[in-house]
């Protein structure tokens, strides 16, 4: 196992998170939102998967990311709505609960296909 390669992957991923946070805090939350919604992490995951596991596995990852983006969009919508009425942690809990339920539903729907 190449620990240097794993460290590089962690640094890249962490760097993106730090960049989003700084952009949202220092410049404008809208721009942080654009960066959060950009397929940066997804692209990095696909790139690393492709380099380690090849084209077929990467294609499977892409289609999985496509279908499971729907529960993520639902999570974001519910989080936004809950944060208008509740503190952050209960809002996260509710949104994560909805996300998990949506993941289960999406998994079952995909199993039928």
MMTF fields as JSON, N, C-alpha, C and O atoms, coordinates in Angstrom:
{
  "mmtfVersion": "1.0.0",
  "mmtfProducer": "UNKNOWN",
  "numBonds": 451,
  "numAtoms": 452,
  "numGroups": 113,
  "numChains": 1,
  "numModels": 1,
  "chainsPerModel": [1],
  "groupsPerChain": [113],
  "chainIdList": ["A"],
  "bondAtomList": [4, 2, 8, 6, 12, 10, 16, 14, 20, 18, 24, 22, 28, 26, 32, 30, 36, 34, 40, 38, 44, 42, 48, 46, 52, 50, 56, 54, 60, 58, 64, 62, 68, 66, 72, 70, 76, 74, 80, 78, 84, 82, 88, 86, 92, 90, 96, 94, 100, 98, 104, 102, 108, 106, 112, 110, 116, 114, 120, 118, 124, 122, 128, 126, 132, 130, 136, 134, 140, 138, 144, 142, 148, 146, 152, 150, 156, 154, 160, 158, 164, 162, 168, 166, 172, 170, 176, 174, 180, 178, 184, 182, 188, 186, 192, 190, 196, 194, 200, 198, 204, 202, 208, 206, 212, 210, 216, 214, 220, 218, 224, 222, 228, 226, 232, 230, 236, 234, 240, 238, 244, 242, 248, 246, 252, 250, 256, 254, 260, 258, 264, 262, 268, 266, 272, 270, 276, 274, 280, 278, 284, 282, 288, 286, 292, 290, 296, 294, 300, 298, 304, 302, 308, 306, 312, 310, 316, 314, 320, 318, 324, 322, 328, 326, 332, 330, 336, 334, 340, 338, 344, 342, 348, 346, 352, 350, 356, 354, 360, 358, 364, 362, 368, 366, 372, 370, 376, 374, 380, 378, 384, 382, 388, 386, 392, 390, 396, 394, 400, 398, 404, 402, 408, 406, 412, 410, 416, 414, 420, 418, 424, 422, 428, 426, 432, 430, 436, 434, 440, 438, 444, 442, 448, 446],
  "bondOrderList": [1, 1, 1, 1, 1, 1, 1, 1, 1, 1, 1, 1, 1, 1, 1, 1, 1, 1, 1, 1, 1, 1, 1, 1, 1, 1, 1, 1, 1, 1, 1, 1, 1, 1, 1, 1, 1, 1, 1, 1, 1, 1, 1, 1, 1, 1, 1, 1, 1, 1, 1, 1, 1, 1, 1, 1, 1, 1, 1, 1, 1, 1, 1, 1, 1, 1, 1, 1, 1, 1, 1, 1, 1, 1, 1, 1, 1, 1, 1, 1, 1, 1, 1, 1, 1, 1, 1, 1, 1, 1, 1, 1, 1, 1, 1, 1, 1, 1, 1, 1, 1, 1, 1, 1, 1, 1, 1, 1, 1, 1, 1, 1],
  "groupList": [{"groupName": "UNK", "atomNameList": ["N", "CA", "C", "O"], "elementList": ["N", "C", "C", "O"], "formalChargeList": [0, 0, 0, 0], "bondAtomList": [1, 0, 2, 1, 3, 2], "bondOrderList": [1, 1, 2], "singleLetterCode": "X", "chemCompType": "L-PEPTIDE LINKING"}],
  "groupTypeList": [0, 0, 0, 0, 0, 0, 0, 0, 0, 0, 0, 0, 0, 0, 0, 0, 0, 0, 0, 0, 0, 0, 0, 0, 0, 0, 0, 0, 0, 0, 0, 0, 0, 0, 0, 0, 0, 0, 0, 0, 0, 0, 0, 0, 0, 0, 0, 0, 0, 0, 0, 0, 0, 0, 0, 0, 0, 0, 0, 0, 0, 0, 0, 0, 0, 0, 0, 0, 0, 0, 0, 0, 0, 0, 0, 0, 0, 0, 0, 0, 0, 0, 0, 0, 0, 0, 0, 0, 0, 0, 0, 0, 0, 0, 0, 0, 0, 0, 0, 0, 0, 0, 0, 0, 0, 0, 0, 0, 0, 0, 0, 0, 0],
  "groupIdList": [1, 2, 3, 4, 5, 6, 7, 8, 9, 10, 11, 12, 13, 14, 15, 16, 17, 18, 19, 20, 21, 22, 23, 24, 25, 26, 27, 28, 29, 30, 31, 32, 33, 34, 35, 36, 37, 38, 39, 40, 41, 42, 43, 44, 45, 46, 47, 48, 49, 50, 51, 52, 53, 54, 55, 56, 57, 58, 59, 60, 61, 62, 63, 64, 65, 66, 67, 68, 69, 70, 71, 72, 73, 74, 75, 76, 77, 78, 79, 80, 81, 82, 83, 84, 85, 86, 87, 88, 89, 90, 91, 92, 93, 94, 95, 96, 97, 98, 99, 100, 101, 102, 103, 104, 105, 106, 107, 108, 109, 110, 111, 112, 113],
  "secStructList": [7, 7, 2, 2, 2, 2, 2, 2, 2, 2, 2, 2, 2, 2, 2, 2, 2, 2, 2, 2, 2, 2, 0, 0, 0, 0, 0, 7, 2, 2, 2, 2, 2, 2, 2, 2, 2, 1, 1, 2, 2, 2, 2, 2, 2, 2, 2, 2, 2, 2, 2, 2, 2, 7, 2, 2, 2, 2, 2, 2, 2, 2, 2, 2, 2, 2, 2, 2, 2, 2, 2, 2, 2, 2, 2, 2, 2, 2, 2, 2, 2, 2, 2, 6, 6, 1, 7, 2, 2, 2, 2, 2, 2, 2, 2, 2, 2, 2, 2, 2, 2, 2, 2, 2, 2, 2, 2, 2, 2, 2, 2, 2, 7],
  "xCoordList": [0.847, 0.0, 0.893, 1.816, 0.604, 1.397, 0.785, -0.206, 1.39, 0.852, 1.001, 0.207, 2.0, 2.17, 0.988, 0.467, 0.569, -0.568, -1.854, -2.656, -2.048, -3.224, -3.183, -4.21, -2.025, -1.874, -2.193, -2.855, -1.731, -2.018, -3.521, -4.054, -4.21, -5.659, -6.356, -7.275, -5.929, -6.511, -6.247, -7.14, -5.054, -4.718, -5.524, -5.967, -5.712, -6.504, -7.954, -8.531, -8.541, -9.918, -10.091, -11.043, -9.179, -9.236, -9.029, -9.649, -8.156, -7.92, -9.166, -9.425, -9.933, -11.182, -12.156, -12.799, -12.267, -13.178, -12.744, -13.58, -11.46, -10.952, -11.211, -11.604, -10.994, -11.237, -12.69, -12.975, -13.614, -15.043, -15.392, -16.101, -14.89, -15.183, -14.649, -15.357, -13.426, -12.845, -13.594, -13.85, -13.94, -14.673, -16.024, -16.419, -16.729, -18.035, -17.918, -18.744, -16.902, -16.738, -16.18, -16.668, -15.169, -14.429, -14.949, -14.814, -15.541, -15.955, -17.481, -18.025, -18.156, -19.614, -20.111, -19.58, -21.12, -21.641, -22.137, -22.11, -22.588, -23.049, -21.913, -22.12, -20.73, -19.588, -19.138, -18.704, -19.24, -18.969, -19.952, -19.581, -21.219, -22.245, -21.965, -22.189, -21.479, -21.127, -20.022, -20.074, -19.02, -17.913, -18.369, -17.918, -19.263, -19.775, -20.548, -20.432, -21.328, -22.149, -21.343, -21.796, -20.16, -19.328, -18.887, -18.71, -18.715, -18.351, -16.866, -16.242, -16.307, -14.881, -14.562, -13.719, -15.233, -14.962, -15.343, -14.624, -16.475, -16.895, -15.85, -15.492, -15.368, -14.347, -13.068, -12.462, -12.662, -11.456, -11.649, -10.756, -12.811, -13.08, -13.064, -12.532, -13.643, -13.657, -12.242, -11.852, -11.484, -10.098, -9.264, -8.556, -9.347, -8.587, -9.067, -8.255, -10.372, -10.903, -10.43, -10.042, -10.464, -10.012, -8.539, -8.146, -7.726, -6.291, -5.993, -4.983, -6.863, -6.617, -7.398, -6.912, -8.612, -9.469, -9.882, -10.422, -9.641, -9.916, -11.235, -12.01, -11.457, -12.587, -13.934, -14.858, -14.064, -15.357, -15.842, -17.005, -14.958, -15.338, -15.667, -16.591, -14.936, -15.2, -16.568, -17.288, -16.92, -18.247, -19.354, -20.377, -19.154, -20.132, -20.253, -21.352, -19.13, -19.13, -19.894, -20.649, -19.706, -20.384, -21.904, -22.633, -22.384, -23.831, -24.398, -25.521, -23.644, -24.087, -24.179, -25.134, -23.181, -23.199, -24.391, -25.003, -24.713, -25.862, -27.154, -27.883, -27.438, -28.7, -28.754, -29.815, -27.637, -27.663, -27.473, -27.407, -27.385, -27.425, -28.838, -29.013, -29.832, -31.226, -31.454, -32.002, -31.057, -31.187, -30.364, -30.758, -29.231, -28.419, -29.14, -29.096, -29.797, -30.582, -31.724, -32.023, -32.359, -33.425, -32.87, -33.5, -31.699, -31.028, -30.841, -31.157, -30.333, -30.064, -31.347, -31.377, -32.391, -33.663, -34.236, -34.656, -34.253, -34.781, -33.926, -34.469, -32.611, -31.74, -32.046, -32.148, -32.189, -32.517, -33.833, -33.921, -34.843, -36.149, -36.113, -36.7, -35.436, -35.37, -34.572, -34.902, -33.528, -32.701, -33.46, -33.038, -34.57, -35.394, -36.157, -36.593, -36.322, -37.126, -36.362, -36.766, -35.255, -34.559, -33.072, -32.553, -32.379, -30.918, -30.229, -30.855, -28.952, -28.194, -28.2, -28.519, -27.862, -27.732, -29.04, -29.028, -30.185, -31.431, -31.786, -32.356, -31.453, -31.716, -30.897, -31.403, -29.614, -28.772, -29.336, -29.39, -29.758, -30.316, -31.531, -31.64, -32.448, -33.638, -33.303, -33.844, -32.409, -32.026, -31.302, -31.514, -30.445, -29.755, -30.735, -30.579, -31.751, -32.778, -33.52, -33.752, -33.885, -34.558, -33.626, -34.055, -32.358, -31.376, -31.249, -31.243, -31.149, -31.035, -32.264, -32.146, -33.44, -34.669, -34.657, -35.044, -34.217, -34.159, -33.128, -33.328, -32.026, -31.014, -31.621, -31.409, -32.372, -33.005, -33.994, -34.003, -34.822, -35.798, -35.092, -35.476, -34.059, -33.338, -32.662, -32.665, -32.089, -31.44, -32.452, -32.175, -33.621, -34.656, -35.165, -35.409, -35.329, -35.756, -34.72, -35.072, -33.454, -32.397, -32.292, -31.891, -32.639, -32.598, -33.669, -33.536, -34.732, -35.804, -35.426, -35.995, -34.46, -34.069, -33.153, -32.718],
  "yCoordList": [-1.177, 0.0, 1.24, 1.359, 2.136, 3.355, 4.461, 5.083, 4.694, 5.683, 7.109, 7.979, 7.36, 8.697, 9.036, 10.151, 8.073, 8.269, 8.511, 9.371, 7.76, 7.948, 9.328, 10.002, 9.754, 11.07, 12.173, 13.154, 12.02, 13.006, 13.107, 14.206, 11.958, 11.968, 12.7, 13.485, 12.45, 13.145, 14.645, 15.442, 15.035, 16.452, 17.166, 18.297, 16.523, 17.126, 17.297, 18.373, 16.24, 16.319, 17.35, 18.131, 17.357, 18.34, 19.749, 20.69, 19.9, 21.216, 21.787, 22.987, 20.921, 21.378, 21.86, 22.897, 21.116, 21.502, 22.821, 23.688, 22.984, 24.247, 25.387, 26.48, 25.142, 26.173, 26.612, 27.805, 25.657, 25.976, 26.82, 27.821, 26.406, 27.13, 28.561, 29.505, 28.717, 30.066, 30.928, 32.105, 30.354, 31.097, 31.557, 32.705, 30.672, 31.028, 32.09, 32.999, 31.977, 32.926, 34.269, 35.318, 34.245, 35.458, 36.204, 37.424, 35.484, 36.129, 36.263, 37.359, 35.126, 35.144, 33.707, 32.825, 33.447, 32.084, 31.518, 30.306, 32.398, 31.942, 31.252, 30.21, 31.828, 31.234, 29.943, 29.01, 29.888, 28.641, 27.566, 26.406, 27.961, 27.03, 26.519, 25.347, 27.401, 26.971, 25.923, 24.909, 26.176, 25.234, 23.916, 22.842, 24.001, 22.78, 21.952, 20.727, 22.626, 21.917, 21.459, 20.606, 22.024, 21.625, 20.169, 19.712, 19.466, 18.044, 17.812, 16.932, 18.603, 18.498, 17.179, 16.412, 16.921, 15.695, 14.476, 13.477, 14.56, 13.449, 13.175, 12.024, 14.227, 14.057, 13.454, 12.576, 13.934, 13.375, 11.899, 11.086, 11.55, 10.149, 9.281, 8.171, 9.783, 9.022, 8.894, 7.825, 9.968, 9.931, 8.925, 8.111, 8.978, 8.036, 6.6, 5.676, 6.41, 5.061, 4.539, 3.377, 5.4, 4.991, 4.582, 3.584, 5.38, 5.07, 3.789, 3.133, 3.43, 2.248, 1.011, -0.113, 1.222, 0.072, -0.022, -1.046, 1.021, 0.938, 1.541, 2.073, 1.437, 2.067, 1.502, 2.269, 0.197, -0.423, -0.015, 0.344, -0.072, 0.319, 1.806, 2.205, 2.62, 4.055, 4.347, 5.228, 3.615, 3.794, 3.441, 4.123, 2.388, 1.998, 3.107, 3.425, 3.679, 4.776, 5.978, 6.616, 6.288, 7.433, 7.236, 8.156, 6.073, 5.865, 5.823, 6.275, 5.293, 5.318, 6.741, 7.093, 7.557, 8.963, 9.694, 10.546, 9.357, 9.981, 9.685, 10.607, 8.42, 8.047, 8.499, 8.896, 8.444, 8.802, 10.301, 10.743, 11.079, 12.534, 12.991, 14.05, 12.207, 12.567, 12.62, 13.613, 11.598, 11.732, 12.884, 13.492, 13.184, 14.303, 15.634, 16.514, 15.78, 16.989, 17.1, 18.191, 15.982, 15.967, 16.364, 17.131, 15.844, 16.22, 17.726, 18.34, 18.324, 19.76, 20.571, 21.556, 20.17, 20.873, 20.784, 21.794, 19.578, 19.388, 20.152, 20.773, 20.116, 20.853, 22.346, 22.999, 22.873, 24.294, 24.632, 25.631, 23.815, 24.065, 23.922, 24.738, 22.904, 22.699, 23.786, 24.164, 24.293, 25.327, 26.632, 27.474, 26.807, 27.996, 27.923, 28.949, 26.703, 26.535, 25.973, 26.169, 25.27, 24.555, 24.886, 25.378, 24.611, 24.796, 23.832, 22.93, 24.046, 23.301, 21.792, 21.037, 21.337, 19.892, 19.132, 18.095, 19.593, 18.888, 18.938, 17.988, 20.036, 20.148, 19.118, 18.463, 18.981, 17.956, 16.567, 15.738, 16.316, 15.004, 14.676, 13.571, 15.624, 15.404, 15.201, 14.311, 16.033, 15.929, 14.612, 13.988, 14.19, 12.905, 11.742, 10.767, 11.837, 10.801, 10.686, 9.584, 11.819, 11.827, 11.284, 10.528, 11.661, 11.175, 9.656, 8.975, 9.128, 7.673, 6.965, 5.95, 7.495, 6.899, 6.945, 5.979, 8.058, 8.185, 7.235, 6.72, 7.0, 6.048, 4.645, 3.921, 4.268, 2.949, 2.821, 1.815, 3.842, 3.819, 3.728, 2.926, 4.549, 4.553, 3.204, 2.701, 2.617, 1.293, 0.255, -0.567, 0.298, -0.689, -0.458, -1.414, 0.812, 1.095, 0.615, 0.032, 0.851, 0.425, -1.103, -1.647, -1.789, -3.242, -3.824, -4.95, -3.049, -3.497, -3.351, -4.003, -2.487, -2.206, -3.283, -3.23],
  "zCoordList": [0.0, 0.0, 0.0, 0.805, -0.897, -1.03, -0.173, -0.556, 0.992, 1.927, 1.417, 1.776, 0.59, 0.019, -0.877, -0.835, -1.684, -2.584, -1.791, -2.155, -0.718, 0.133, 0.783, 0.859, 1.249, 1.845, 0.834, 1.175, -0.388, -1.438, -1.673, -1.828, -1.7, -1.898, -0.747, -0.982, 0.483, 1.63, 1.554, 1.84, 1.179, 1.1, 0.017, 0.216, -1.104, -2.182, -1.733, -1.89, -1.175, -0.704, 0.397, 0.376, 1.358, 2.438, 1.937, 2.432, 0.952, 0.372, -0.284, -0.207, -0.928, -1.547, -0.471, -0.637, 0.626, 1.712, 2.331, 2.586, 2.575, 3.134, 2.154, 2.563, 0.879, -0.128, -0.174, -0.271, -0.105, -0.11, 1.113, 1.008, 2.266, 3.509, 3.448, 3.798, 3.012, 2.919, 1.915, 2.17, 0.794, -0.231, 0.309, 0.101, 0.997, 1.551, 2.644, 2.718, 3.484, 4.592, 4.14, 4.561, 3.293, 2.975, 1.751, 1.666, 0.805, -0.438, -0.472, -0.342, -0.65, -0.754, -0.639, -1.313, 0.202, 0.32, -1.013, -1.227, -1.902, -3.215, -3.972, -4.595, -3.919, -4.618, -3.949, -4.624, -2.627, -1.933, -2.357, -2.531, -2.522, -2.989, -4.395, -4.698, -5.24, -6.603, -6.539, -7.235, -5.697, -5.579, -4.94, -5.341, -3.946, -3.326, -4.357, -4.392, -5.186, -6.17, -7.387, -8.15, -7.564, -8.7, -8.521, -7.392, -9.584, -9.48, -9.189, -9.782, -8.277, -7.978, -7.28, -7.746, -6.171, -5.419, -6.245, -6.26, -6.93, -7.784, -8.859, -9.107, -9.487, -10.532, -9.971, -10.585, -8.794, -8.176, -7.841, -8.079, -7.289, -6.958, -8.207, -8.191, -9.283, -10.533, -11.089, -11.56, -11.035, -11.517, -10.738, -11.331, -9.396, -8.582, -8.79, -8.837, -8.914, -9.165, -10.513, -10.639, -11.51, -12.833, -12.805, -13.409, -12.085, -12.057, -11.281, -11.533, -10.342, -9.523, -9.981, -9.853, -10.515, -10.814, -12.272, -12.692, -13.049, -14.47, -14.913, -14.118, -16.209, -16.886, -16.444, -16.176, -16.362, -16.043, -14.647, -14.467, -13.686, -12.324, -12.267, -11.559, -12.99, -13.027, -13.637, -13.165, -14.674, -15.289, -14.301, -14.241, -13.535, -12.51, -11.459, -11.005, -11.084, -10.112, -10.659, -9.925, -11.924, -12.541, -12.515, -12.144, -12.898, -12.93, -11.512, -11.284, -10.571, -9.181, -8.652, -7.96, -8.979, -8.556, -9.163, -8.518, -10.398, -11.058, -10.3, -9.935, -10.065, -9.413, -7.955, -7.474, -7.255, -5.847, -5.614, -4.467, -6.68, -6.543, -6.182, -5.58, -6.544, -6.241, -4.721, -4.242, -3.939, -2.487, -1.913, -0.917, -2.53, -2.053, -2.274, -1.415, -3.414, -3.663, -2.66, -2.174, -2.352, -1.353, 0.02, 0.747, 0.371, 1.626, 1.7, 2.719, 0.637, 0.638, 0.785, 1.522, 0.099, 0.19, 1.606, 2.171, 2.177, 3.529, 4.544, 5.458, 4.398, 5.31, 5.263, 6.302, 4.075, 3.911, 4.604, 5.318, 4.4, 5.005, 6.526, 7.237, 7.023, 8.469, 9.174, 10.299, 8.53, 9.155, 9.36, 10.151, 8.659, 8.86, 10.184, 10.705, 10.734, 11.949, 13.134, 14.28, 12.873, 13.941, 13.922, 12.92, 15.045, 15.068, 14.094, 13.537, 13.909, 12.897, 13.131, 12.212, 14.321, 14.544, 14.355, 13.691, 14.907, 14.603, 13.118, 12.581, 12.463, 11.027, 10.256, 9.345, 10.635, 10.006, 10.255, 9.346, 11.492, 11.809, 10.971, 10.439, 10.847, 10.029, 8.562, 7.906, 8.055, 6.644, 6.368, 5.328, 7.306, 7.125, 7.175, 6.44, 8.041, 8.086, 6.757, 6.259, 6.195, 4.888, 3.818, 2.946, 3.874, 2.9, 2.978, 1.953, 4.201, 4.354, 3.805, 3.118, 4.106, 3.567, 2.038, 1.381, 1.482, 0.023, -0.581, -1.681, 0.133, -0.327, -0.402, -1.375, 0.629, 0.648, -0.51, -1.219, -0.694, -1.785, -3.134, -3.986, -3.331, -4.611, -4.845, -5.969, -3.811, -3.946, -4.387, -5.259, -3.782, -4.147, -5.556, -6.291, -5.944, -7.316, -8.319, -9.344, -8.033, -8.956, -9.017, -10.046, -7.952, -7.959, -8.883, -9.365, -9.127, -10.018, -11.487, -12.362, -11.734, -13.141, -13.652, -14.802]
}
